[in-house]
CSV table of C-alpha atoms in Angstrom, one decimal:
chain,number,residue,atom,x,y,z
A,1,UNK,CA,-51.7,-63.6,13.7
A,2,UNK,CA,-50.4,-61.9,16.7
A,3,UNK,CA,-46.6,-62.0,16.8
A,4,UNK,CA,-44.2,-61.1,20.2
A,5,UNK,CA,-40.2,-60.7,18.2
A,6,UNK,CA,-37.2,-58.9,18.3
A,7,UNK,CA,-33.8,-58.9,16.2
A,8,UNK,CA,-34.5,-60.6,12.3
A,9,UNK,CA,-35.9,-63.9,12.4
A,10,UNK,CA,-39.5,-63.8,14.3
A,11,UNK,CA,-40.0,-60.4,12.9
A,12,UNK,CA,-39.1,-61.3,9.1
A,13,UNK,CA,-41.7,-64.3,9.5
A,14,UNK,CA,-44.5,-62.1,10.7
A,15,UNK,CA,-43.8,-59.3,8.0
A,16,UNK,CA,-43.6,-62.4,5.5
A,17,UNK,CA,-46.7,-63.5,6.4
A,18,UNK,CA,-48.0,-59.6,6.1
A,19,UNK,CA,-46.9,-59.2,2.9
A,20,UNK,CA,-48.9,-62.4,1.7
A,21,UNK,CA,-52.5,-60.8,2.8
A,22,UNK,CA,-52.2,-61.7,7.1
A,23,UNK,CA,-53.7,-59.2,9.2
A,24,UNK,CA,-49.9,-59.3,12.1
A,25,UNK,CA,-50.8,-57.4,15.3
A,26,UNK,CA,-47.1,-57.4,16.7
A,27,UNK,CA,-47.1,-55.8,20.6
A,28,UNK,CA,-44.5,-54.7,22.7
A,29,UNK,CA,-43.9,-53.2,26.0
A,30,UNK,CA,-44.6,-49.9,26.5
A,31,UNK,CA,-41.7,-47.7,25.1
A,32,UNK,CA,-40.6,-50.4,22.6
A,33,UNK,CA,-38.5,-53.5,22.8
A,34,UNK,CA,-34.9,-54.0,22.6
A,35,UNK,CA,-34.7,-53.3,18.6
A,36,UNK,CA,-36.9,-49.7,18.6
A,37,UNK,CA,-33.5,-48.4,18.4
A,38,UNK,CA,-31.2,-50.6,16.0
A,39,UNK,CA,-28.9,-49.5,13.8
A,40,UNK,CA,-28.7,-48.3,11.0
A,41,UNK,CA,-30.9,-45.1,11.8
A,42,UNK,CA,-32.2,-42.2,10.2
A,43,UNK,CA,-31.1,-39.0,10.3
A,44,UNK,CA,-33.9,-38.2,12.9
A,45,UNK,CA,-32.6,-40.9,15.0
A,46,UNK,CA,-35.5,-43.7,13.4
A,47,UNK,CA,-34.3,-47.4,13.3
A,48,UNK,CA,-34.1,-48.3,9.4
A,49,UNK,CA,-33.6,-51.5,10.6
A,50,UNK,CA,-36.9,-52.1,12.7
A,51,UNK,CA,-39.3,-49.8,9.7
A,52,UNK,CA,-37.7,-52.4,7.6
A,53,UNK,CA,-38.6,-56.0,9.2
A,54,UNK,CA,-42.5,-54.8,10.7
A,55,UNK,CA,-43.7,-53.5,7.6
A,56,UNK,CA,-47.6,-53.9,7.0
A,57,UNK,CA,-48.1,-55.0,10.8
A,58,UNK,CA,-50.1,-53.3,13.5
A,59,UNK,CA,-48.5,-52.5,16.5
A,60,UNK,CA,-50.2,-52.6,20.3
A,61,UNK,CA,-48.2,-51.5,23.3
A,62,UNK,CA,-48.7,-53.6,26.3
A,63,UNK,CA,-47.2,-53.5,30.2
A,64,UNK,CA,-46.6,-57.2,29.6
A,65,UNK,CA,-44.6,-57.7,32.8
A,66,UNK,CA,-48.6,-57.1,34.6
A,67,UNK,CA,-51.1,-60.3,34.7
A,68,UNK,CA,-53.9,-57.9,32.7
A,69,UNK,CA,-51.2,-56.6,30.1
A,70,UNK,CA,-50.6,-60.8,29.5
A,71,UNK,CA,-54.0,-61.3,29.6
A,72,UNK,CA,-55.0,-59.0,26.7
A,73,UNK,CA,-52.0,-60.8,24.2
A,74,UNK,CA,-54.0,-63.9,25.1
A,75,UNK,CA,-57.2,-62.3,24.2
A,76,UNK,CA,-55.7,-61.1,21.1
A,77,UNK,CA,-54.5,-65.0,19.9
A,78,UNK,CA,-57.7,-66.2,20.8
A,79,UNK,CA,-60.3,-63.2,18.6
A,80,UNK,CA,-61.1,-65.0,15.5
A,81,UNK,CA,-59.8,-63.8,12.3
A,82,UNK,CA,-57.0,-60.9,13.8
A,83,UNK,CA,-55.6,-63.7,16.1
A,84,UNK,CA,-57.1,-66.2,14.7
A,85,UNK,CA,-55.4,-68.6,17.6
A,86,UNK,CA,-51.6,-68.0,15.4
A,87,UNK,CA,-49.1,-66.8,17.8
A,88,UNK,CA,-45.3,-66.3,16.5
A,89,UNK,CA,-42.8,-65.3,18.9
A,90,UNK,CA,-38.7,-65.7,19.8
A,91,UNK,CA,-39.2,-65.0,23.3
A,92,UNK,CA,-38.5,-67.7,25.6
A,93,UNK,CA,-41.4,-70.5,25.9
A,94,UNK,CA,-41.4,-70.6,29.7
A,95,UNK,CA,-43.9,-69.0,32.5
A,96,UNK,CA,-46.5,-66.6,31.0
A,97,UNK,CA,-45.6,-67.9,27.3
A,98,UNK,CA,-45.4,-71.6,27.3
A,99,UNK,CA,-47.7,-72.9,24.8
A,100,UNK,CA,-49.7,-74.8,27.5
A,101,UNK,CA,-50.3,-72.1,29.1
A,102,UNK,CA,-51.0,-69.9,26.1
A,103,UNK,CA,-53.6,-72.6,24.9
A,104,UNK,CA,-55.4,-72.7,28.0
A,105,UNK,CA,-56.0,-68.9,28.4
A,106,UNK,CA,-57.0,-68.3,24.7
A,107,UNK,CA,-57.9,-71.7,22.1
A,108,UNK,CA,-57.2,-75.1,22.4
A,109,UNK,CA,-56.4,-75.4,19.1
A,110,UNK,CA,-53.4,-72.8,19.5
A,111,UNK,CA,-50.7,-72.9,16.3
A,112,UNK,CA,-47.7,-71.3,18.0
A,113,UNK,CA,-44.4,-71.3,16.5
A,114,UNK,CA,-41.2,-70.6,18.4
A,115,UNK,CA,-37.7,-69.3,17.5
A,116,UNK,CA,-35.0,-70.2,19.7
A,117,UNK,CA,-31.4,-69.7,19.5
A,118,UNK,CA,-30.6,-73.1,20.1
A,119,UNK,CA,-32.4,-76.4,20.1
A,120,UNK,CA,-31.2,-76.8,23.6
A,121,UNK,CA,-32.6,-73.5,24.5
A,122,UNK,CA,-29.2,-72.0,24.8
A,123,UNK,CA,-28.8,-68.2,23.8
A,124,UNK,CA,-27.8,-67.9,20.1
A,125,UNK,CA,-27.8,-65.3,17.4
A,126,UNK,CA,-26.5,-65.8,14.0
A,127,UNK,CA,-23.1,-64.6,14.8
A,128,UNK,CA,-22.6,-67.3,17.5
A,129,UNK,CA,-24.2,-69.7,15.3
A,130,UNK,CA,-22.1,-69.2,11.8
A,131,UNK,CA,-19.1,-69.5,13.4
A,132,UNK,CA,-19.8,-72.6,14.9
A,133,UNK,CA,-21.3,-74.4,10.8
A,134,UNK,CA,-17.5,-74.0,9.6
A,135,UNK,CA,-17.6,-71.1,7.0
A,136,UNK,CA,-15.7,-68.4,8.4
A,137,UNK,CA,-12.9,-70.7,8.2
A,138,UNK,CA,-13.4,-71.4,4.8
A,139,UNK,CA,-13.9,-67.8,3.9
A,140,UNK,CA,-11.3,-65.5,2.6
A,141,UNK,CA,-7.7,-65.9,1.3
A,142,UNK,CA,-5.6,-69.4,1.7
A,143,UNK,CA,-3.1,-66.8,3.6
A,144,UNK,CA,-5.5,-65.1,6.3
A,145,UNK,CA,-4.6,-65.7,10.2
A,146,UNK,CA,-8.1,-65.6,11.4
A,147,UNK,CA,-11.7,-66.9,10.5
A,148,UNK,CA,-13.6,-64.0,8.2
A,149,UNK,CA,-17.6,-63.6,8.4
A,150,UNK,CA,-19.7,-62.7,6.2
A,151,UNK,CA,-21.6,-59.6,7.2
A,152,UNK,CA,-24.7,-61.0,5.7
A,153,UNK,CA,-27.1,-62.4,8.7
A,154,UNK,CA,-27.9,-65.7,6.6
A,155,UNK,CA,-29.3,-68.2,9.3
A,156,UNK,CA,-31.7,-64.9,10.4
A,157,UNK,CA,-33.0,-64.5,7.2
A,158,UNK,CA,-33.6,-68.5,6.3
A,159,UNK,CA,-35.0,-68.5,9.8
A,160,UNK,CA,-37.4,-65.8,9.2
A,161,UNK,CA,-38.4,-67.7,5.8
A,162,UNK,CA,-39.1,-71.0,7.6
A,163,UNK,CA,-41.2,-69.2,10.3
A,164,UNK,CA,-43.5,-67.8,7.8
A,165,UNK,CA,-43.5,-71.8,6.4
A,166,UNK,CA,-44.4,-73.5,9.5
A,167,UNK,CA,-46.9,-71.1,10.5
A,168,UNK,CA,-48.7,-72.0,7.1
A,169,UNK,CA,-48.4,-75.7,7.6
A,170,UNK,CA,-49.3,-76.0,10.9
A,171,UNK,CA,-52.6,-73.9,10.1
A,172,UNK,CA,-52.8,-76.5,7.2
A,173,UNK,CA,-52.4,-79.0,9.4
A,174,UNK,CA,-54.8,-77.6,11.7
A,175,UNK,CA,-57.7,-76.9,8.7
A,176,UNK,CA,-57.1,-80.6,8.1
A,177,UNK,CA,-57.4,-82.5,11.6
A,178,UNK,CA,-58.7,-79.5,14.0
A,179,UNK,CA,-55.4,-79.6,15.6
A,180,UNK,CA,-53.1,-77.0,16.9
A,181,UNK,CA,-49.6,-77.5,18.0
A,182,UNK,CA,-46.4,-75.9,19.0
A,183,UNK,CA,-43.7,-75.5,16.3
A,184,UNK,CA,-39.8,-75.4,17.7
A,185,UNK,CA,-37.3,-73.6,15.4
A,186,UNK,CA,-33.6,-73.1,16.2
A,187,UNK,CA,-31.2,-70.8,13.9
A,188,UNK,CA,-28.9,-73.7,14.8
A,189,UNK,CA,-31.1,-76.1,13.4
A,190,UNK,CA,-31.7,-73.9,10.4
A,191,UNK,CA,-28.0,-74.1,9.6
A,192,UNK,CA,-27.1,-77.2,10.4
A,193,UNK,CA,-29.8,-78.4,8.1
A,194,UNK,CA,-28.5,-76.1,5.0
A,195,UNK,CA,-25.4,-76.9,5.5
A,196,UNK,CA,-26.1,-81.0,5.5
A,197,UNK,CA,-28.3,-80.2,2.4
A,198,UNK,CA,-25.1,-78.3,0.7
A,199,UNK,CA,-22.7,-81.5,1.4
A,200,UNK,CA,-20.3,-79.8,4.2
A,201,UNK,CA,-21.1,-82.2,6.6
A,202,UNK,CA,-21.0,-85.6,4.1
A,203,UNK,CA,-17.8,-83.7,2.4
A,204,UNK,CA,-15.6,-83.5,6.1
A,205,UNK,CA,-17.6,-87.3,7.2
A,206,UNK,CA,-16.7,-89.0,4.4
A,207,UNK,CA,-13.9,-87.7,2.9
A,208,UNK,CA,-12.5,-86.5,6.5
A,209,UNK,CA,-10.6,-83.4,5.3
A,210,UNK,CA,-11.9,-79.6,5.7
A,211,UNK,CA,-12.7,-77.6,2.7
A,212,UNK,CA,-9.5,-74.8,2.6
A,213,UNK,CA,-10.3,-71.4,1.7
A,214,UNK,CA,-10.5,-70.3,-1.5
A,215,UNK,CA,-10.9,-66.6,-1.5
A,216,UNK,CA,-13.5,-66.2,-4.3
A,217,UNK,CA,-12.7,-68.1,-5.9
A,218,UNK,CA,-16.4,-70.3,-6.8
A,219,UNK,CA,-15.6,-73.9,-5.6
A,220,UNK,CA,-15.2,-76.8,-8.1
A,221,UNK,CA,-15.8,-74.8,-11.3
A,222,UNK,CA,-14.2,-71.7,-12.3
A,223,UNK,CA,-15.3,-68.3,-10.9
A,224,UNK,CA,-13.4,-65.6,-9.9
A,225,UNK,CA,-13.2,-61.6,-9.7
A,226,UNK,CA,-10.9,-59.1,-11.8
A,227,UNK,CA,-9.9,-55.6,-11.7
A,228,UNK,CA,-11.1,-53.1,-14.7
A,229,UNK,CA,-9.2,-50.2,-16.6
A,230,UNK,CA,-11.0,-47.6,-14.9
A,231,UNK,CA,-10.7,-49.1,-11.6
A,232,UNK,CA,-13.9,-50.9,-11.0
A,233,UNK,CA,-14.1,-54.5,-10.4
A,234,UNK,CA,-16.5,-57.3,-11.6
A,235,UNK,CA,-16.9,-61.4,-10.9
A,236,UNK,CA,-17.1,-63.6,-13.9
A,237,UNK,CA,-18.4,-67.6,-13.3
A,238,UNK,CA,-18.2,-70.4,-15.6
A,239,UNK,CA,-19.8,-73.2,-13.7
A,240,UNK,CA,-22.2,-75.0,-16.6
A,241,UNK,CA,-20.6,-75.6,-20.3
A,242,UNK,CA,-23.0,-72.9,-21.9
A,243,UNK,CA,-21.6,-70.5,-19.6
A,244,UNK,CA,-17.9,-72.1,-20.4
A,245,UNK,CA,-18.4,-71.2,-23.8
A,246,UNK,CA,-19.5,-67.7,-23.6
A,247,UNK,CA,-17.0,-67.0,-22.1
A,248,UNK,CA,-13.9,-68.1,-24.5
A,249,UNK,CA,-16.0,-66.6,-26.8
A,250,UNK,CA,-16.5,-63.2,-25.3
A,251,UNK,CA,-12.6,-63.0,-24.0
A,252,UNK,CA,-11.5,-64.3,-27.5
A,253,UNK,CA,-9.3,-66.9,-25.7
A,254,UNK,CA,-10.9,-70.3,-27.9
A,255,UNK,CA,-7.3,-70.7,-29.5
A,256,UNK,CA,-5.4,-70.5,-26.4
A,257,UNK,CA,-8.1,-73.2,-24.4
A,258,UNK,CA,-7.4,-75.6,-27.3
A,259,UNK,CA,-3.8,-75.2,-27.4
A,260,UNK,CA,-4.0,-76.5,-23.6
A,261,UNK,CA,-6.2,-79.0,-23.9
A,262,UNK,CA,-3.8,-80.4,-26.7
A,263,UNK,CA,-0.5,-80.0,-24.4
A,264,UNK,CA,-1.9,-81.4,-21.6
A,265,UNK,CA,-4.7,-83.9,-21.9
A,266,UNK,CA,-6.8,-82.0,-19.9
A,267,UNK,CA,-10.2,-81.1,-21.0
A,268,UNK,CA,-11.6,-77.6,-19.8
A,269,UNK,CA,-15.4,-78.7,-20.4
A,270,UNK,CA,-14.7,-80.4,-17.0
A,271,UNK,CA,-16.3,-77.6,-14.5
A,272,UNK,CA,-13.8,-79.5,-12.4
A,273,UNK,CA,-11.2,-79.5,-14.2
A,274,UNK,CA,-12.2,-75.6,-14.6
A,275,UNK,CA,-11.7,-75.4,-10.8
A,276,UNK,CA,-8.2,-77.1,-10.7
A,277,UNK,CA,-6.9,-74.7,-13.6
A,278,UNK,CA,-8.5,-71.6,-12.4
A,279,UNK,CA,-5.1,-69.6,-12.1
A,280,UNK,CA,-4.4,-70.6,-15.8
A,281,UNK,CA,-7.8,-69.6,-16.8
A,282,UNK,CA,-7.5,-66.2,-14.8
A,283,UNK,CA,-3.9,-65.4,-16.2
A,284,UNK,CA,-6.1,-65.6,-19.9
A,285,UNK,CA,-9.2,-63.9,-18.6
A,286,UNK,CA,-7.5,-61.4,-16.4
A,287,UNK,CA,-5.3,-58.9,-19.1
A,288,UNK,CA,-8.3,-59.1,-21.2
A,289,UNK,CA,-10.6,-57.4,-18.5
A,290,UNK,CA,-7.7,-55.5,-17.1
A,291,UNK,CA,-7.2,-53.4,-20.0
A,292,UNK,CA,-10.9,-52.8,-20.9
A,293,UNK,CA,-13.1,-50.2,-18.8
A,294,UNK,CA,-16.0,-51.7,-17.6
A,295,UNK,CA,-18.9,-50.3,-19.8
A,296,UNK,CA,-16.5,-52.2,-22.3
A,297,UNK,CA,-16.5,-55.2,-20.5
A,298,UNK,CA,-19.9,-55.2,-19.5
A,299,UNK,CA,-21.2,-54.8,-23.5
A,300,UNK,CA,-19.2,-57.6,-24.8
A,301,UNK,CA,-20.0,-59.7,-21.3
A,302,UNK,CA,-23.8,-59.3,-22.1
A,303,UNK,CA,-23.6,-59.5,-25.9
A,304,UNK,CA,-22.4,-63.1,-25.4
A,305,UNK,CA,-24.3,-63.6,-22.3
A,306,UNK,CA,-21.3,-64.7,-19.7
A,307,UNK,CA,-22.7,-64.9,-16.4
A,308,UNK,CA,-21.5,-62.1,-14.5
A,309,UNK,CA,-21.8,-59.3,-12.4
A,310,UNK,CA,-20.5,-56.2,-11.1
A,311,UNK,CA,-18.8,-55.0,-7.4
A,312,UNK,CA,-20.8,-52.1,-6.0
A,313,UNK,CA,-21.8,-50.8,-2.6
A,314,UNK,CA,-25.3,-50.4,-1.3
A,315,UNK,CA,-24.9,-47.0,-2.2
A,316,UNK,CA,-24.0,-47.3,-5.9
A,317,UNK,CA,-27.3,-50.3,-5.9
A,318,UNK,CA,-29.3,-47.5,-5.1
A,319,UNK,CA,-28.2,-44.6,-7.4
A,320,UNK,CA,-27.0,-46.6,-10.3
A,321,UNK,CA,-28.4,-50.0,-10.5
A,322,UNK,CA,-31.7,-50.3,-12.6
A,323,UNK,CA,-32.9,-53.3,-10.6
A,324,UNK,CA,-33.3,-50.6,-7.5
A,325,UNK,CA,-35.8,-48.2,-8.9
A,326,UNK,CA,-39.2,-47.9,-8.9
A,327,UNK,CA,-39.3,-49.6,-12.9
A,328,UNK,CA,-38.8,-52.9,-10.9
A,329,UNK,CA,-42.3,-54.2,-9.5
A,330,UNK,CA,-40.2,-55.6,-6.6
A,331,UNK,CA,-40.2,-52.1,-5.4
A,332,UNK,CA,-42.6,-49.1,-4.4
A,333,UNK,CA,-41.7,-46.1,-3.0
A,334,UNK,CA,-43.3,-45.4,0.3
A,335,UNK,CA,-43.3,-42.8,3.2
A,336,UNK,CA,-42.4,-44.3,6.6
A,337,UNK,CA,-43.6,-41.7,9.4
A,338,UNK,CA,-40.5,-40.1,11.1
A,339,UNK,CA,-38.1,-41.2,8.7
A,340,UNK,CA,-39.2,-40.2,5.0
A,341,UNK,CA,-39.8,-41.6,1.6
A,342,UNK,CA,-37.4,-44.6,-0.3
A,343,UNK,CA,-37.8,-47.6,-1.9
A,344,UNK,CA,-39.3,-50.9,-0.6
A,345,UNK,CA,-39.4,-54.3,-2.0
A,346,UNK,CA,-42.9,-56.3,-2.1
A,347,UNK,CA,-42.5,-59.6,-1.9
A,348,UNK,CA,-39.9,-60.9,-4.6
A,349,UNK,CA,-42.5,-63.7,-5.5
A,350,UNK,CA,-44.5,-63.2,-8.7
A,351,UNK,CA,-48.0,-64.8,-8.5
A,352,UNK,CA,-48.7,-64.1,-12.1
A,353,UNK,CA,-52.5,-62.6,-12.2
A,354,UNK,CA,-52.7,-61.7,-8.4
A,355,UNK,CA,-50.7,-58.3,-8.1
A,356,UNK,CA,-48.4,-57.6,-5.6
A,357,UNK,CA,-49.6,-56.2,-2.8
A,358,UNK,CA,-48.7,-52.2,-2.1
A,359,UNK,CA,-46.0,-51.9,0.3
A,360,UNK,CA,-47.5,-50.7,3.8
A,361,UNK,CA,-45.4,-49.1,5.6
A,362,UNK,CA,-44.2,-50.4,10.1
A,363,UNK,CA,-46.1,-49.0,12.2
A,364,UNK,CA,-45.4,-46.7,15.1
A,365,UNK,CA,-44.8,-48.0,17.7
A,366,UNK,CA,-48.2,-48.5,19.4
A,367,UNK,CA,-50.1,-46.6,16.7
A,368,UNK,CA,-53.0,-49.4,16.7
A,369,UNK,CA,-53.7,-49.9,20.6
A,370,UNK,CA,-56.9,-48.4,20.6
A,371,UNK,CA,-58.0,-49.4,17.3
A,372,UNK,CA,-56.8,-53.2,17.8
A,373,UNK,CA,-58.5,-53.2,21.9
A,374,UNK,CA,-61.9,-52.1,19.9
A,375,UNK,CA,-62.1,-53.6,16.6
A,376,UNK,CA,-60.3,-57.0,18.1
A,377,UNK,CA,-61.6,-57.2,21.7
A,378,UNK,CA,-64.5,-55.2,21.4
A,379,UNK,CA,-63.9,-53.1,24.2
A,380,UNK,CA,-65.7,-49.3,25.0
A,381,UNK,CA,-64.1,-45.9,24.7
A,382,UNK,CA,-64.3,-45.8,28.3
A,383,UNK,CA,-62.7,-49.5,29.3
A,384,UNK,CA,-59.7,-48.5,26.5
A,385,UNK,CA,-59.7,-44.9,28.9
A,386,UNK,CA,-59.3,-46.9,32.2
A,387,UNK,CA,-56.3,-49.8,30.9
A,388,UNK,CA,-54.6,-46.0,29.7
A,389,UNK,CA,-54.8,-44.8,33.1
A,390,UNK,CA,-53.9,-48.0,35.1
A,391,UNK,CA,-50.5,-47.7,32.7
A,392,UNK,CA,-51.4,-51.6,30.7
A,393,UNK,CA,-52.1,-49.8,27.3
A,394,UNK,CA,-50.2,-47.2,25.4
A,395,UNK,CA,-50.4,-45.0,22.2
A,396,UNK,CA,-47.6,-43.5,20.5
A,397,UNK,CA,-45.9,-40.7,22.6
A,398,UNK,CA,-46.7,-37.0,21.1
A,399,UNK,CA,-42.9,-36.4,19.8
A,400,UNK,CA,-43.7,-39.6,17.3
């Protein structure tokens, strides 16, 4: 597959697809495109952020903006098996990328998939989009005077999912009937179609009212987060009856729960009626946790199995979280040129016999031009010499 991306999305579907066994040539002009740099970086000045989404891929730096630079991406989607006539890409289709065009100067049976913004082709990035699908307003505190994001880039990441998924069913479709075809994907439409699926949109249509903010609190059951003795803090949910129960039982509260229920009629198996008497539930749950430490609260938590979990920062998942360490398969450690060694997840799916592939790490940028314009197009040490010369093809520069 030969991708063209920048920012999350585009990228995340190509590494996706890398990370399943595809061979992803990604190019990019010469020098890198708008991302080389991202934050968070390295303390040599390496984006984190780009090493993180191109793992696995090859990288071939083009002058793209010449008619020969466009000419070699197309001969690249059209070579059979590193092509293989897949192309993935979030730059605009238009000009020197429409999929017309693309098909006729490589294979007419061309899969293409495009990320856009916006189904209208409007410019869009998850920020402009999330606060447009009605959460910010319904996140945070009841008493807050503005909308609150998450910092989380959720319609990137389901984007990036669903790239990897049509490519894969439009080559199934393609093994089945010979045909290619062009696959549009909007971050809009990503989260307008999770938030349908989740019942916002039935929720404000038919019941016409807005869902308030909760803080964090868990909607309709009971969930909520507490301070420790020793200063910590850790979230607690009781959504399903098993997890109800684990919880009286691990808080010691069953006397006081029944006591309620008697007094007022109300029964507390109800994850409803959980959610409607949260702040009586808390005011049990609360000075229990408050006046434990947490390696307290976490013991009796897990020896009744209550579902729930503890604040930390990324820093405190790295250092002191057993899930982030190299005993997880989910992770490897590897060495990404320029930057160092650390950990990096495979992919989180488990294929039972097959193993998980070893993490590879992103490539420089332009590290494979001469290897992918021999091995892919076929051409001699002396025609990769002349497209060096006439500026169309680079390697990396000597500092990388």
């Amino acid at each position: 597959m030969v991708e063209g991306s920048a920012f999350v999305a585009a990228p995340l579907g190509g590494m996706t697809l890398g990370q399943l066994g595809a061979e992803v040539i990604r190019f990019d002009p010469i020098g890198g495109g708008i991302d080389i740099g991202r934050w968070p970086l390295s303390g040599s000045g390496k984006s984190l952020y780009w090493a993180g989404l191109n793992k696995g891929k090859k990288s071939i730096c083009l002058d793209i903006r010449r008619p020969e630079g466009r000419a070699l991406v197309y001969g690249l989607v059209a070579a059979p098996g590193a092509g293989n006539g897949i192309f993935s890409t979030n730059f605009p289709e238009r000009g020197w990328l429409a999929y017309d065009e693309v098909r006729a100067k490589s294979r007419d049976d061309l899969v293409m998939v495009n990320v856009m913004g916006s189904s209208d082709g409007r410019s869009a990035l998850d920020y402009t989009i999330n606060c447009a699908v009605g959460y910010p307003l319904a996140t945070g505190s009841a008493t807050r005077d503005a909308p609150v994001n998450h910092v989380f880039p959720a319609w990137d990441a389901m984007t990036g999912v669903c790239t990897a998924l049509s490519v894969l069913a439009a080559d199934r479709h393609r093994r089945d009937t010979g045909e290619g075809q062009l696959v549009r994907l909007s971050l809009a439409d990503v989260a307008l179609w999770m938030v349908g699926n989740l019942g916002h949109i039935a929720e404000a249509e038919i019941n016409g009212e807005d869902r308030p903010s909760y803080g964090n609190d868990v909607f309709g059951a009971f969930g909520r987060d507490f301070p420790t003795a020793d200063g910590e803090r850790v979230y607690v949910v009781a959504i399903t009856l098993q997890q109800w129960r684990a919880l009286v039982a691990a808080t010691g509260i069953k006397e006081r729960v029944a006591a309620f229920e008697t007094e007022s009629g109300i029964d507390l198996k109800d994850e409803g009626e959980r959610f409607r008497q949260r702040d009586t539930i808390a005011g049990w749950v609360g000075p229990w946790i408050g006046c434990r430490k947490l390696a307290d609260v976490g013991a009796s938590f897990d020896g009744a199995k209550v579902c729930w979990g503890r604040y930390q920062s990324f820093r405190q998942l790295v250092d002191e979280d057993p899930r982030c360490s190299e005993d997880n398969p989910l992770f490897q450690r590897a060495r990404q040129p320029g930057i160092g060694s650390y950990l990096v997840p495979r992919l989180p799916m488990d294929f039972g016999a097959l193993a998980r592939e070893d993490v590879r790490p992103a490539p420089q940028i332009g590290e494979h031009t001469d290897e992918v314009l021999e091995t892919v197009l076929g051409l001699s040490t002396t025609e990769i010499g002349e497209l060096h010369d006439q500026g169309l093809v680079a390697s990396p520069p000597a500092e990388a």
